[in-house]
PDB file of C-alpha atoms and ligand atoms in Angstrom:
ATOM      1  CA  UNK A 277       0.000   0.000   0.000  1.00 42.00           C
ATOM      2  CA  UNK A 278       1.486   3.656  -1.235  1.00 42.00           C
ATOM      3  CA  UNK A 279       2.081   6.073   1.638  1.00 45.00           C
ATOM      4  CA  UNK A 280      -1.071   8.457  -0.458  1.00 46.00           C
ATOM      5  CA  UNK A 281      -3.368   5.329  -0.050  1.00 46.00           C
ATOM      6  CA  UNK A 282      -3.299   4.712   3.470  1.00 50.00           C
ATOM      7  CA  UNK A 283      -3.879   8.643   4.391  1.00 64.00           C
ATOM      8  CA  UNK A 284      -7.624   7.520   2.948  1.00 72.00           C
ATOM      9  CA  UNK A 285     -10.227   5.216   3.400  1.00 79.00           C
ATOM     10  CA  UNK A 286     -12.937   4.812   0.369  1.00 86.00           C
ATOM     11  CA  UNK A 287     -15.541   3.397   2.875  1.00 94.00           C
ATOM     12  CA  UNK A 288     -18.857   5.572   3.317  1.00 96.00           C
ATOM     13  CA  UNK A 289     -19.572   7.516   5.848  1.00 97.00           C
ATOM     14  CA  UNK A 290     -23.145   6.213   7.560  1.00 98.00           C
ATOM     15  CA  UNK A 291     -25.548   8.679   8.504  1.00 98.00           C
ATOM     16  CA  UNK A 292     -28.843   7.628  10.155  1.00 98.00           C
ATOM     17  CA  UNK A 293     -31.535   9.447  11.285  1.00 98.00           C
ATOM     18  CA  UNK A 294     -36.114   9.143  11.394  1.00 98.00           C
ATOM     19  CA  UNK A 295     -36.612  11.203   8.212  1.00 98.00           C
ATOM     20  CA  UNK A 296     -35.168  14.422   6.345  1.00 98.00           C
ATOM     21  CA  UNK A 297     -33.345  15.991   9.113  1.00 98.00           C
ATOM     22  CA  UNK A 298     -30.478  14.090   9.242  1.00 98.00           C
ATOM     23  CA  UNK A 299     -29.630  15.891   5.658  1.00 98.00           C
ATOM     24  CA  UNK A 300     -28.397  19.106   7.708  1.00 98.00           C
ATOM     25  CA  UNK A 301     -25.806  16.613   8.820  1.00 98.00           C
ATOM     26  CA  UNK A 302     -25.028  15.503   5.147  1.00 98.00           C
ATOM     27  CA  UNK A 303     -25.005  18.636   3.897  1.00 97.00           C
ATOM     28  CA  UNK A 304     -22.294  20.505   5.956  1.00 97.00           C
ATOM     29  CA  UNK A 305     -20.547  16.661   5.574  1.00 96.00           C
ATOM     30  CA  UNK A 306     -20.871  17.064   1.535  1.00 95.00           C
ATOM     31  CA  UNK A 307     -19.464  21.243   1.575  1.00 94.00           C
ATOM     32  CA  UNK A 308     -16.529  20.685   4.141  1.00 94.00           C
ATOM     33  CA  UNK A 309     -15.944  16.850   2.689  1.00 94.00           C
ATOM     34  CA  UNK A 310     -16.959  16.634  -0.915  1.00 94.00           C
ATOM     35  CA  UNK A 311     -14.621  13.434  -1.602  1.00 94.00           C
ATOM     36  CA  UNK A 312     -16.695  11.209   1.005  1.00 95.00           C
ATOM     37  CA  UNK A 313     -19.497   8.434   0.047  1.00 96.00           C
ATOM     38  CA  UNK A 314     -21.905   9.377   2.303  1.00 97.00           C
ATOM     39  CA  UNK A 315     -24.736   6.389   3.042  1.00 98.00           C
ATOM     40  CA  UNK A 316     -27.777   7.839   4.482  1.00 98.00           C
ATOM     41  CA  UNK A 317     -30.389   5.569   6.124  1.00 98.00           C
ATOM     42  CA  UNK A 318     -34.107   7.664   7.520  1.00 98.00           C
ATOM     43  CA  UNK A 319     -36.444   5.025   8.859  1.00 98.00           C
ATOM     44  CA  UNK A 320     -39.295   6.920   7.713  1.00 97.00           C
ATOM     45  CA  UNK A 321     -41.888   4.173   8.299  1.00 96.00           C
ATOM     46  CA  UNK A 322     -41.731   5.127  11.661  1.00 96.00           C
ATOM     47  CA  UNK A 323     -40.789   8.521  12.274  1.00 96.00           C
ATOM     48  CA  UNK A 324     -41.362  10.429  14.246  1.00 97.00           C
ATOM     49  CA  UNK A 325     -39.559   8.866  17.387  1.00 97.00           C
ATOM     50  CA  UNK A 326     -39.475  11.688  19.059  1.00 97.00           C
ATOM     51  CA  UNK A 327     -43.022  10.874  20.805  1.00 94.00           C
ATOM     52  CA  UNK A 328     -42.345   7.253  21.467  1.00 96.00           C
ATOM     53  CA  UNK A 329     -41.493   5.455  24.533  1.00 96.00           C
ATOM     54  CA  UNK A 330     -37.640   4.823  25.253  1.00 97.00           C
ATOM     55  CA  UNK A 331     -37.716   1.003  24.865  1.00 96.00           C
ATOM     56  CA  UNK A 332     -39.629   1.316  21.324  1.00 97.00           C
ATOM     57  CA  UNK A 333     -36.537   3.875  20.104  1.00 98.00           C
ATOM     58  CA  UNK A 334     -34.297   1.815  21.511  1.00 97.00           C
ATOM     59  CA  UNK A 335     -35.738  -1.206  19.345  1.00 96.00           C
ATOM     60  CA  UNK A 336     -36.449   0.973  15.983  1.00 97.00           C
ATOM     61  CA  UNK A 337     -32.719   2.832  16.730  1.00 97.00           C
ATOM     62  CA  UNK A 338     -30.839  -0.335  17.386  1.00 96.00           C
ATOM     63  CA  UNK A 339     -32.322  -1.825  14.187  1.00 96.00           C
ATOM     64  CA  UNK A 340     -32.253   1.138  11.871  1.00 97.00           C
ATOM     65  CA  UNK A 341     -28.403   1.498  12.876  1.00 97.00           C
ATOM     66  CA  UNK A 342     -27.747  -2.065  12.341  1.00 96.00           C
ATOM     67  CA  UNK A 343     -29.316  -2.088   8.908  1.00 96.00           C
ATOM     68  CA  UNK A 344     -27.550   0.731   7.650  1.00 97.00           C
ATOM     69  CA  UNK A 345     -24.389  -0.101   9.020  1.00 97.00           C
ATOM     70  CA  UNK A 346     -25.138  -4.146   7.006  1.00 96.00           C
ATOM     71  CA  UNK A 347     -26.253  -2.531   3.897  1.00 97.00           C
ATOM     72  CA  UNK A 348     -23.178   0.528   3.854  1.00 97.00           C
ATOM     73  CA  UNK A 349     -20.203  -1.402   6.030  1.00 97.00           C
ATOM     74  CA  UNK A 350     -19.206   1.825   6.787  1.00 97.00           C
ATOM     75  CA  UNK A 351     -15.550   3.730   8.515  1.00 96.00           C
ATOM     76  CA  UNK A 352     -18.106   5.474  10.631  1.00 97.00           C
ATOM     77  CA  UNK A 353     -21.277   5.787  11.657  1.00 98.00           C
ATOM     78  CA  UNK A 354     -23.004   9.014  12.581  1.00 98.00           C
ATOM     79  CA  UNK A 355     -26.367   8.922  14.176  1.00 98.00           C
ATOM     80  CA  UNK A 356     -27.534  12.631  13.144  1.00 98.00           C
ATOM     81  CA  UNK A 357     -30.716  12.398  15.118  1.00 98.00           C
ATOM     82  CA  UNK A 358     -30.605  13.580  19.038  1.00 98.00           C
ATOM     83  CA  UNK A 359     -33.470  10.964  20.045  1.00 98.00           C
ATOM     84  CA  UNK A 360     -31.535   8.186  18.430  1.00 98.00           C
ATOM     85  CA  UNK A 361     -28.651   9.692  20.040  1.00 98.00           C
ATOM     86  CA  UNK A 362     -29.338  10.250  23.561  1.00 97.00           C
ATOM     87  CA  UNK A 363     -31.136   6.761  24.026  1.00 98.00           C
ATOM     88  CA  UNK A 364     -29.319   4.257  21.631  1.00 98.00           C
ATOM     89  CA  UNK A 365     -25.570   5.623  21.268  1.00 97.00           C
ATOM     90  CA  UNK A 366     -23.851   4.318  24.500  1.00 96.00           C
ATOM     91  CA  UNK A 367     -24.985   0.316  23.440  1.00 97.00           C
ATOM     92  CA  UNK A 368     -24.385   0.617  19.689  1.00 98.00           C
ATOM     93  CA  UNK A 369     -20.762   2.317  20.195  1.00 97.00           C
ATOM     94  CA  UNK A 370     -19.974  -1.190  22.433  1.00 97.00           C
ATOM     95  CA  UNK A 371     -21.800  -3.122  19.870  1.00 96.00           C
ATOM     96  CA  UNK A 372     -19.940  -2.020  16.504  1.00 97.00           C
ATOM     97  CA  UNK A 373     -16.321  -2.126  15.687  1.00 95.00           C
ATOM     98  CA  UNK A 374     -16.293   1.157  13.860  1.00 96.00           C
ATOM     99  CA  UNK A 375     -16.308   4.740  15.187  1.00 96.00           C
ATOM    100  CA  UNK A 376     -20.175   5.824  16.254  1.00 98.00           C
ATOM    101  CA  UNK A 377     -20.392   9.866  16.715  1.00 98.00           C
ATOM    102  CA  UNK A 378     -24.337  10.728  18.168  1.00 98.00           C
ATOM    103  CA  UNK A 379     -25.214  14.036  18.683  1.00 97.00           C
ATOM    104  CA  UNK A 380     -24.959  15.028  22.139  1.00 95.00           C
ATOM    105  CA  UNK A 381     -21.280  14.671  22.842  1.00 95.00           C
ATOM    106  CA  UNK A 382     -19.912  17.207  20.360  1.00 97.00           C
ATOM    107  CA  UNK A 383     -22.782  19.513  21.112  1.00 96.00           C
ATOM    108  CA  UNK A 384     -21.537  19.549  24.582  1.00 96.00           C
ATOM    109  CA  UNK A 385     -18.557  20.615  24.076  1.00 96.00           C
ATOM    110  CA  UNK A 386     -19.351  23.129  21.476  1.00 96.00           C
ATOM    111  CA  UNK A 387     -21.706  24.486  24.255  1.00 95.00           C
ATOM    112  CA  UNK A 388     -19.089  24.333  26.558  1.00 95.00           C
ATOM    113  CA  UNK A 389     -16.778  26.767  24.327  1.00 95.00           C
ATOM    114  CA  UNK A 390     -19.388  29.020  23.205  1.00 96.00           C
ATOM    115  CA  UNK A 391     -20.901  29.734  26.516  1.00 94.00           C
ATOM    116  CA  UNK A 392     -17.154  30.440  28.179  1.00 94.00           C
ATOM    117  CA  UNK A 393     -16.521  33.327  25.230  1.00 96.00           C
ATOM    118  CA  UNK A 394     -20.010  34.377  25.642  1.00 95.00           C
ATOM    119  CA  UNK A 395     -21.021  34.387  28.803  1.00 91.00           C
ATOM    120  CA  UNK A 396     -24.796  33.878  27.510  1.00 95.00           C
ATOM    121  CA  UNK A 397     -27.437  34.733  30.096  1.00 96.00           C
ATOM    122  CA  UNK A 398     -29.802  32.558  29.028  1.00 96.00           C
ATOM    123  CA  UNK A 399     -29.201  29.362  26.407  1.00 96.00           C
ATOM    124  CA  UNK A 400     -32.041  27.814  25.055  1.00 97.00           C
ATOM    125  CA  UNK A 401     -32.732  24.575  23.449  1.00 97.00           C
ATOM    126  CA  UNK A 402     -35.186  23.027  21.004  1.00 97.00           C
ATOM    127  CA  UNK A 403     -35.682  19.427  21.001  1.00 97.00           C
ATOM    128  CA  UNK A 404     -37.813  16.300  21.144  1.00 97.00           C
ATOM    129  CA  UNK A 405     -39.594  14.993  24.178  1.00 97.00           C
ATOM    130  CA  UNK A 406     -37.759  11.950  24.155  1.00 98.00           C
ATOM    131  CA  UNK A 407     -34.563  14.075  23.690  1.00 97.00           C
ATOM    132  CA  UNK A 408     -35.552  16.057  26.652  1.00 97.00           C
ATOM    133  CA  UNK A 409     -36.930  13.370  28.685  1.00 96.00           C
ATOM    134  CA  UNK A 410     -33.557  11.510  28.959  1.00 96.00           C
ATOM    135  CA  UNK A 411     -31.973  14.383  30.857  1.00 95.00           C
ATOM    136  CA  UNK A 412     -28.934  13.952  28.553  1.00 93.00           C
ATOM    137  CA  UNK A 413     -28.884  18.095  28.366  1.00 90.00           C
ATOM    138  CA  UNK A 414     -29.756  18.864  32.265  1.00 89.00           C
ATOM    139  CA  UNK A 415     -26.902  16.512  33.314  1.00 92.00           C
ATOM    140  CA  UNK A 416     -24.580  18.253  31.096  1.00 91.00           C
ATOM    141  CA  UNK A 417     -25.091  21.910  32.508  1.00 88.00           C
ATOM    142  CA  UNK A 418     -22.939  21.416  35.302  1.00 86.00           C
ATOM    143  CA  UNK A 419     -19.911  20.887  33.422  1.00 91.00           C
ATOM    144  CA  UNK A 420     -21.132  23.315  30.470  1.00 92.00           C
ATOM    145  CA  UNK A 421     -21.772  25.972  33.045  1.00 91.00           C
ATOM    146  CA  UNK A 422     -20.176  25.349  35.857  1.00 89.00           C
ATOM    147  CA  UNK A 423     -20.907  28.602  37.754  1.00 86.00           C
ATOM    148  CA  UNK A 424     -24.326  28.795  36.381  1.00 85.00           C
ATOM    149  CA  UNK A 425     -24.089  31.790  35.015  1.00 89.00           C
ATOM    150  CA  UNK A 426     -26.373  30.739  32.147  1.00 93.00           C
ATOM    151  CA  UNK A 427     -29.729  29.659  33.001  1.00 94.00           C
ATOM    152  CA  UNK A 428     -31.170  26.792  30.553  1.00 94.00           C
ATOM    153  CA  UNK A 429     -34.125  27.007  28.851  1.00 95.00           C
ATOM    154  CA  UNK A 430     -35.693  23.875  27.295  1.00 96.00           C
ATOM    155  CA  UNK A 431     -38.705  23.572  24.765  1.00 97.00           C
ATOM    156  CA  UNK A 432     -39.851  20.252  23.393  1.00 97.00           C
ATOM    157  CA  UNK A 433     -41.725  20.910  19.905  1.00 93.00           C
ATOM    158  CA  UNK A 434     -41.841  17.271  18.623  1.00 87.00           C
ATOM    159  CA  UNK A 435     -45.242  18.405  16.524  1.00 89.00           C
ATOM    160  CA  UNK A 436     -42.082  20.464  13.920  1.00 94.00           C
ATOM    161  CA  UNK A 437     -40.632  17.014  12.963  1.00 96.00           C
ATOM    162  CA  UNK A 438     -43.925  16.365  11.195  1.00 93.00           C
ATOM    163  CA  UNK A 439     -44.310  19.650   9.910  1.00 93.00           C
ATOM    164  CA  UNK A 440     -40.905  19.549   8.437  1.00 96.00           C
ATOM    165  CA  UNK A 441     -41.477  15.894   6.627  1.00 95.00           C
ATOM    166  CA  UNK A 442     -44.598  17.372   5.629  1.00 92.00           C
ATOM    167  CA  UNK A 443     -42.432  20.421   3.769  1.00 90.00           C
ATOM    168  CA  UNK A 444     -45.478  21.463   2.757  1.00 82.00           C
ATOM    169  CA  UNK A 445     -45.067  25.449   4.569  1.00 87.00           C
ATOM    170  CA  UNK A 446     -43.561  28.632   2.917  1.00 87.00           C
ATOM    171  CA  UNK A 447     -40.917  30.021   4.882  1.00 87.00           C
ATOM    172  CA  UNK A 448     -43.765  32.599   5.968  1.00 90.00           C
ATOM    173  CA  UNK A 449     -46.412  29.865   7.153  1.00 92.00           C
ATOM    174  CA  UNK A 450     -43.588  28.791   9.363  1.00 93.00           C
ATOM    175  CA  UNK A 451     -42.666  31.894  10.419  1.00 94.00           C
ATOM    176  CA  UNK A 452     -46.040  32.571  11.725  1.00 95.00           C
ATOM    177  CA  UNK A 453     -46.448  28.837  13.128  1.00 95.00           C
ATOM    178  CA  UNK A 454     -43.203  29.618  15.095  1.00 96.00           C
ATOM    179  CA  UNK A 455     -44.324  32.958  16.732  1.00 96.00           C
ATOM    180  CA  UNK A 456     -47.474  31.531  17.797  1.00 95.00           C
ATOM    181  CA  UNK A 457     -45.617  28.442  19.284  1.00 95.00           C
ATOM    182  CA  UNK A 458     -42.359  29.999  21.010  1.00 96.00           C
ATOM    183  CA  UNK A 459     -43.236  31.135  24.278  1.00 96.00           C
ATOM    184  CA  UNK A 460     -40.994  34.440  25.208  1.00 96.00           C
ATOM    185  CA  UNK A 461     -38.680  32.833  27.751  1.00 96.00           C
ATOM    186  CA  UNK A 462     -37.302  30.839  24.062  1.00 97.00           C
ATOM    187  CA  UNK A 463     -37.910  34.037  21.567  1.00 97.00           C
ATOM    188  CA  UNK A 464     -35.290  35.878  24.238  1.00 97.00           C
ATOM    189  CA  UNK A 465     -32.180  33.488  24.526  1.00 98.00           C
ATOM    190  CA  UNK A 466     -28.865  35.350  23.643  1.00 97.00           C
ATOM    191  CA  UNK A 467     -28.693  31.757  22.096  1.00 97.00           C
ATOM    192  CA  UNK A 468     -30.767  28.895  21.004  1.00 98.00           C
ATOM    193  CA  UNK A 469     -28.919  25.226  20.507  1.00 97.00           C
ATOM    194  CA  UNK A 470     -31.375  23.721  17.271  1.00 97.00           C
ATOM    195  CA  UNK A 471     -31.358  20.017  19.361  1.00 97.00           C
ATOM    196  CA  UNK A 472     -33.405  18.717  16.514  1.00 98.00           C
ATOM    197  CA  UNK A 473     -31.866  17.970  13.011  1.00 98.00           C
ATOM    198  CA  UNK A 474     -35.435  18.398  11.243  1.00 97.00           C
ATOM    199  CA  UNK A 475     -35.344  21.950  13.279  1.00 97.00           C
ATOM    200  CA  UNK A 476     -32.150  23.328  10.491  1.00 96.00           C
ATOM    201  CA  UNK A 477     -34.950  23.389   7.912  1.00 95.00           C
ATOM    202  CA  UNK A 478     -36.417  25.768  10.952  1.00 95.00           C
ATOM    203  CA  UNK A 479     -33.265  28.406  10.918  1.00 95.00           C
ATOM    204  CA  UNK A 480     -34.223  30.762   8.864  1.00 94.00           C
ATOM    205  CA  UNK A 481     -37.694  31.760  10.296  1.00 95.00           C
ATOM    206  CA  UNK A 482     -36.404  31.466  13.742  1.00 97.00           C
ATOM    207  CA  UNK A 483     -33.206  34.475  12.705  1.00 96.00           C
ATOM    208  CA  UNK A 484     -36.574  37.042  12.156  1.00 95.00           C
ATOM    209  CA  UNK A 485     -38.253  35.719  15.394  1.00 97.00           C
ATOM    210  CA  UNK A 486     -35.486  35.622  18.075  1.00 97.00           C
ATOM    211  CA  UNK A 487     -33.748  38.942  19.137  1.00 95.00           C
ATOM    212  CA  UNK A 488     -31.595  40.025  16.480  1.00 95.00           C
ATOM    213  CA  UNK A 489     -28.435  39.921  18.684  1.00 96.00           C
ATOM    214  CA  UNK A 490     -28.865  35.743  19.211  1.00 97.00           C
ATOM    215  CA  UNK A 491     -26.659  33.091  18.320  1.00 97.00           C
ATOM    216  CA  UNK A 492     -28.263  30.236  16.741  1.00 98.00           C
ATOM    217  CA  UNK A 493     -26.164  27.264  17.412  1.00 97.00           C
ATOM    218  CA  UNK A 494     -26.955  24.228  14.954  1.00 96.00           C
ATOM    219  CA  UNK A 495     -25.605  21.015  16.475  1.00 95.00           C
ATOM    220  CA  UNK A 496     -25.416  19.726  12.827  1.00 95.00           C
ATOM    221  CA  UNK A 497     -22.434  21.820  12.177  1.00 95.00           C
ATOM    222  CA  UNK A 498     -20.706  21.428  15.359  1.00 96.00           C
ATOM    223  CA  UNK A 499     -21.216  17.434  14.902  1.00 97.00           C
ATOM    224  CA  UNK A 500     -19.926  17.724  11.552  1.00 97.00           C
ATOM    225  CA  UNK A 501     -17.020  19.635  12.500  1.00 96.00           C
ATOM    226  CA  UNK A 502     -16.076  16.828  15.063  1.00 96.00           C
ATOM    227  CA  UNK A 503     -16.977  13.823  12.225  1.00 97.00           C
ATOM    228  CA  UNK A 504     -14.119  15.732   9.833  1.00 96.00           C
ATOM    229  CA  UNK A 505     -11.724  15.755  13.059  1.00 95.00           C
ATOM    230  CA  UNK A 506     -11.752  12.442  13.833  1.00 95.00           C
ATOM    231  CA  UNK A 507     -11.649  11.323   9.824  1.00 93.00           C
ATOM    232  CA  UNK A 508      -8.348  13.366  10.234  1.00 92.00           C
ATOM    233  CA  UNK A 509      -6.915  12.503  13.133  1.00 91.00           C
ATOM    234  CA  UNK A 510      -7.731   8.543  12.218  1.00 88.00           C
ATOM    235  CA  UNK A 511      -5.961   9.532   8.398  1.00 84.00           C
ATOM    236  CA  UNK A 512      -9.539   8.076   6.844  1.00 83.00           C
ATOM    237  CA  UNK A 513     -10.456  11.893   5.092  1.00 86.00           C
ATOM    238  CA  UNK A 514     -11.492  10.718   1.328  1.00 82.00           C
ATOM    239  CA  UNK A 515      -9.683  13.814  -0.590  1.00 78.00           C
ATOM    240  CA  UNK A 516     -10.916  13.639  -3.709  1.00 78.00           C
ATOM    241  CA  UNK A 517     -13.606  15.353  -5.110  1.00 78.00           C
ATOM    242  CA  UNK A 518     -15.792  12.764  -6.256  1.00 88.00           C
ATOM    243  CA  UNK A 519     -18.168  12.023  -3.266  1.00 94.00           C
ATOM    244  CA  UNK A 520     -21.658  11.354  -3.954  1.00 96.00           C
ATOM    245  CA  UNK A 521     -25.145  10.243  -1.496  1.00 97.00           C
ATOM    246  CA  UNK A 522     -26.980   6.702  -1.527  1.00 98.00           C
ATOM    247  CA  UNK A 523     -30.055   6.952   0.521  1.00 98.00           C
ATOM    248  CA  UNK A 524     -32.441   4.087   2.116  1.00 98.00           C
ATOM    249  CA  UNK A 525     -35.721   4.715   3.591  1.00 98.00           C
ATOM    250  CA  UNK A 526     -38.427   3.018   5.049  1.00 97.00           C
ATOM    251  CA  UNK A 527     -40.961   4.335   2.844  1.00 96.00           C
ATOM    252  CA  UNK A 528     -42.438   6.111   0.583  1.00 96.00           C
ATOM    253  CA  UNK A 529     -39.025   7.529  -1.629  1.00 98.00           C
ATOM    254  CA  UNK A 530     -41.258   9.798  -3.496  1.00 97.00           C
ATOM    255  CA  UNK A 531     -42.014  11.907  -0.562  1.00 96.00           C
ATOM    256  CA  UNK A 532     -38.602  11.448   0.875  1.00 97.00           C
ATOM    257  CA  UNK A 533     -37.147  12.777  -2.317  1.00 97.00           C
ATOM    258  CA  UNK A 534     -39.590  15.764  -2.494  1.00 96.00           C
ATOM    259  CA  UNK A 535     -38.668  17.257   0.954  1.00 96.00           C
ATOM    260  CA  UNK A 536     -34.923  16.756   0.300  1.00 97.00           C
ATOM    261  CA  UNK A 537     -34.108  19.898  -1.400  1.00 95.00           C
ATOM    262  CA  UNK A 538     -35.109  21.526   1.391  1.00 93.00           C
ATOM    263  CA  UNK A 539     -32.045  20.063   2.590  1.00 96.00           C
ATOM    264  CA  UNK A 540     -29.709  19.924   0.162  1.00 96.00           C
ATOM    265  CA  UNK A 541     -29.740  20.586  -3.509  1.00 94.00           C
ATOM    266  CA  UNK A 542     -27.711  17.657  -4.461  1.00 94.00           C
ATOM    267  CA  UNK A 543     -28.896  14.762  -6.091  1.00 95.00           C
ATOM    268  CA  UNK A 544     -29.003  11.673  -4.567  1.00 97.00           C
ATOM    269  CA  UNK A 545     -29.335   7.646  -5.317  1.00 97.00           C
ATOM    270  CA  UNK A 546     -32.697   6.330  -3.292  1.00 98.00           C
ATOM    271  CA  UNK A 547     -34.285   2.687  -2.418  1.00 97.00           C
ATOM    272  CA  UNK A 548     -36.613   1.777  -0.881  1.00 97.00           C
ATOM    273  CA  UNK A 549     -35.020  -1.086   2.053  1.00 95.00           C
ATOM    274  CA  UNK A 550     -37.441  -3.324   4.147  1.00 89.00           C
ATOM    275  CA  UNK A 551     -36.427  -3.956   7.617  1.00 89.00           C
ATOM    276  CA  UNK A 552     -37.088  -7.017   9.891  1.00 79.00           C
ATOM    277  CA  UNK A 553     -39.390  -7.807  12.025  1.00 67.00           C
ATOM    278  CA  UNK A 554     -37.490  -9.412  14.766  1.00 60.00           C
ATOM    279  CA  UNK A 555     -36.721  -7.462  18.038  1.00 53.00           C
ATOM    280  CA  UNK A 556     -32.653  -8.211  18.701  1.00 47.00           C
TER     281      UNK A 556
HETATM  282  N1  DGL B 889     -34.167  14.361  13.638  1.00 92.75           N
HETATM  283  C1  DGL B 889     -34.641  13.715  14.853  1.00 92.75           C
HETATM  284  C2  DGL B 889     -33.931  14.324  16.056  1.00 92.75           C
HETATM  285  O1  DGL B 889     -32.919  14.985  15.901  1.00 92.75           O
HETATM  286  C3  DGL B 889     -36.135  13.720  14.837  1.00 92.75           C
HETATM  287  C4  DGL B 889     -36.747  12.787  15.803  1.00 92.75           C
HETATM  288  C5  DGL B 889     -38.138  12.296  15.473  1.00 92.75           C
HETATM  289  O2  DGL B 889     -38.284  11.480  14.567  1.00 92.75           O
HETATM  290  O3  DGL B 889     -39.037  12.709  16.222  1.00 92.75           O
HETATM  291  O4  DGL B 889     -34.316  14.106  17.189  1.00 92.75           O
END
């Protein structure tokens, strides 16, 4: 093997998520890594998780992963959905011999950074219930704040995944949806953490409804920044230019397909993959 070869690694880079959102993820992956395969798996026969018990998105995140990971054999696997993340990361990072990066670690940190430089007074965030429910956040505000000089504000909006698969509002229907649903202790945050991937689509309405001086923090990018890192640091960054995006869903492509551009205005290989039945 040439010294050039082994500074790369041709495998795909395996991104999971429900439905749509995880394509924030792919999207900074495809500007700041255009050489990389990306294989993108959204189990959307049964999104949205983000209402569902922990044990059922433990079962439908454990065997989402698991497919993708068979059908892609993958260098890494991202999981760019925070409900997958915060209940199904710590067991599937034991369970696979590859490098698994969720969502909540590298958010941390990036809190961590931005809040010392900032000194925000308040931080919000907008998630899922089940992302909220597992505390993952709360446990972390000790160490992202440790005087706790910023006060936390969490807001679970679950009902915006569906909205966003829908893609069916103009920027301005979602602006309006958005005032009416953000109560003022969120529309006031010197900064908002999207802890959502469906909630990137959400970005642009939110800039004309939060105060103009807030910093909107998308966990997509700072997750993407840490997936390039460790592709570095590990020598596995693809460097050519010739990356392209296989996606698998659950159902309905069409729809799938539709909503994309939303996303990301490449094109992208889709099939349609039936999972299993069997609980594992
Ligand atoms: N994109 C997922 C997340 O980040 C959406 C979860 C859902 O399907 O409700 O949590």
């Amino acid at each position: 093997m040439s010294f050039m070869s082994a500074m790369t690694d041709k495998k795909p880079i395996a991104v999971l998520d429900t439905g749509v959102g995880g394509l924030s993820v792919v999207a900074a992956l495809r500007k700041l890594a255009p050489g990389e395969h990306i294989h993108y798996f959204a189990d959307t026969a049964h999104l949205p998780y983000g209402l569902k018990s922990p044990e059922l998105i433990k079962f439908l995140g454990f065997r989402a992963a698991r497919t993708l990971v068979e059908l892609a054999k993958p260098k890494i696997l991202v999981i760019a959905c925070h409900t997958i993340s915060v209940w199904c990361l710590e067991k599937l990072s034991q369970e696979l011999d590859i490098p698994v990066v969720g969502m909540l670690q590298p958010s941390i940190e990036g809190l961590k950074k931005l809040v010392a430089k900032h000194s925000y007074e308040q931080l919000g965030i907008i998630s899922t219930k089940a992302t909220l429910s597992s505390q993952a956040f709360r446990s972390a505000w000790e160490y992202i704040s440790p005087a706790n000089a910023t006060q936390l504000q969490e807001l679970a909006c679950g009902p915006l995944v569906s909205l966003v698969e829908e893609g069916a509002c103009s920027p301005q229907e979602m602006h309006i949806i958005l005032n009416g649903l953000l109560p003022q202790a969120i529309k006031s945050v010197d900064a908002l953490l999207i802890g959502c991937t469906h909630f990137s689509a959400l970005v642009p309405a939110l800039k004309q409804i939060l105060k103009s001086s807030a910093h909107i923090i998308d966990a997509a990018d700072l997750v993407t920044q840490h997936v390039i890192n460790k592709l570095k640091e590990d020598t596995k960054l693809e460097l050519d230019k010739n990356g392209s995006i296989q996606t698998y869903v659950s159902d309905n492509p069409e729809r799938f397909l539709q909503v994309a551009p939303k996303f990301t205005a490449e094109s992208m290989k889709i099939e349609l993959i039936r999972l299993k039945e069997t609980l594992r």
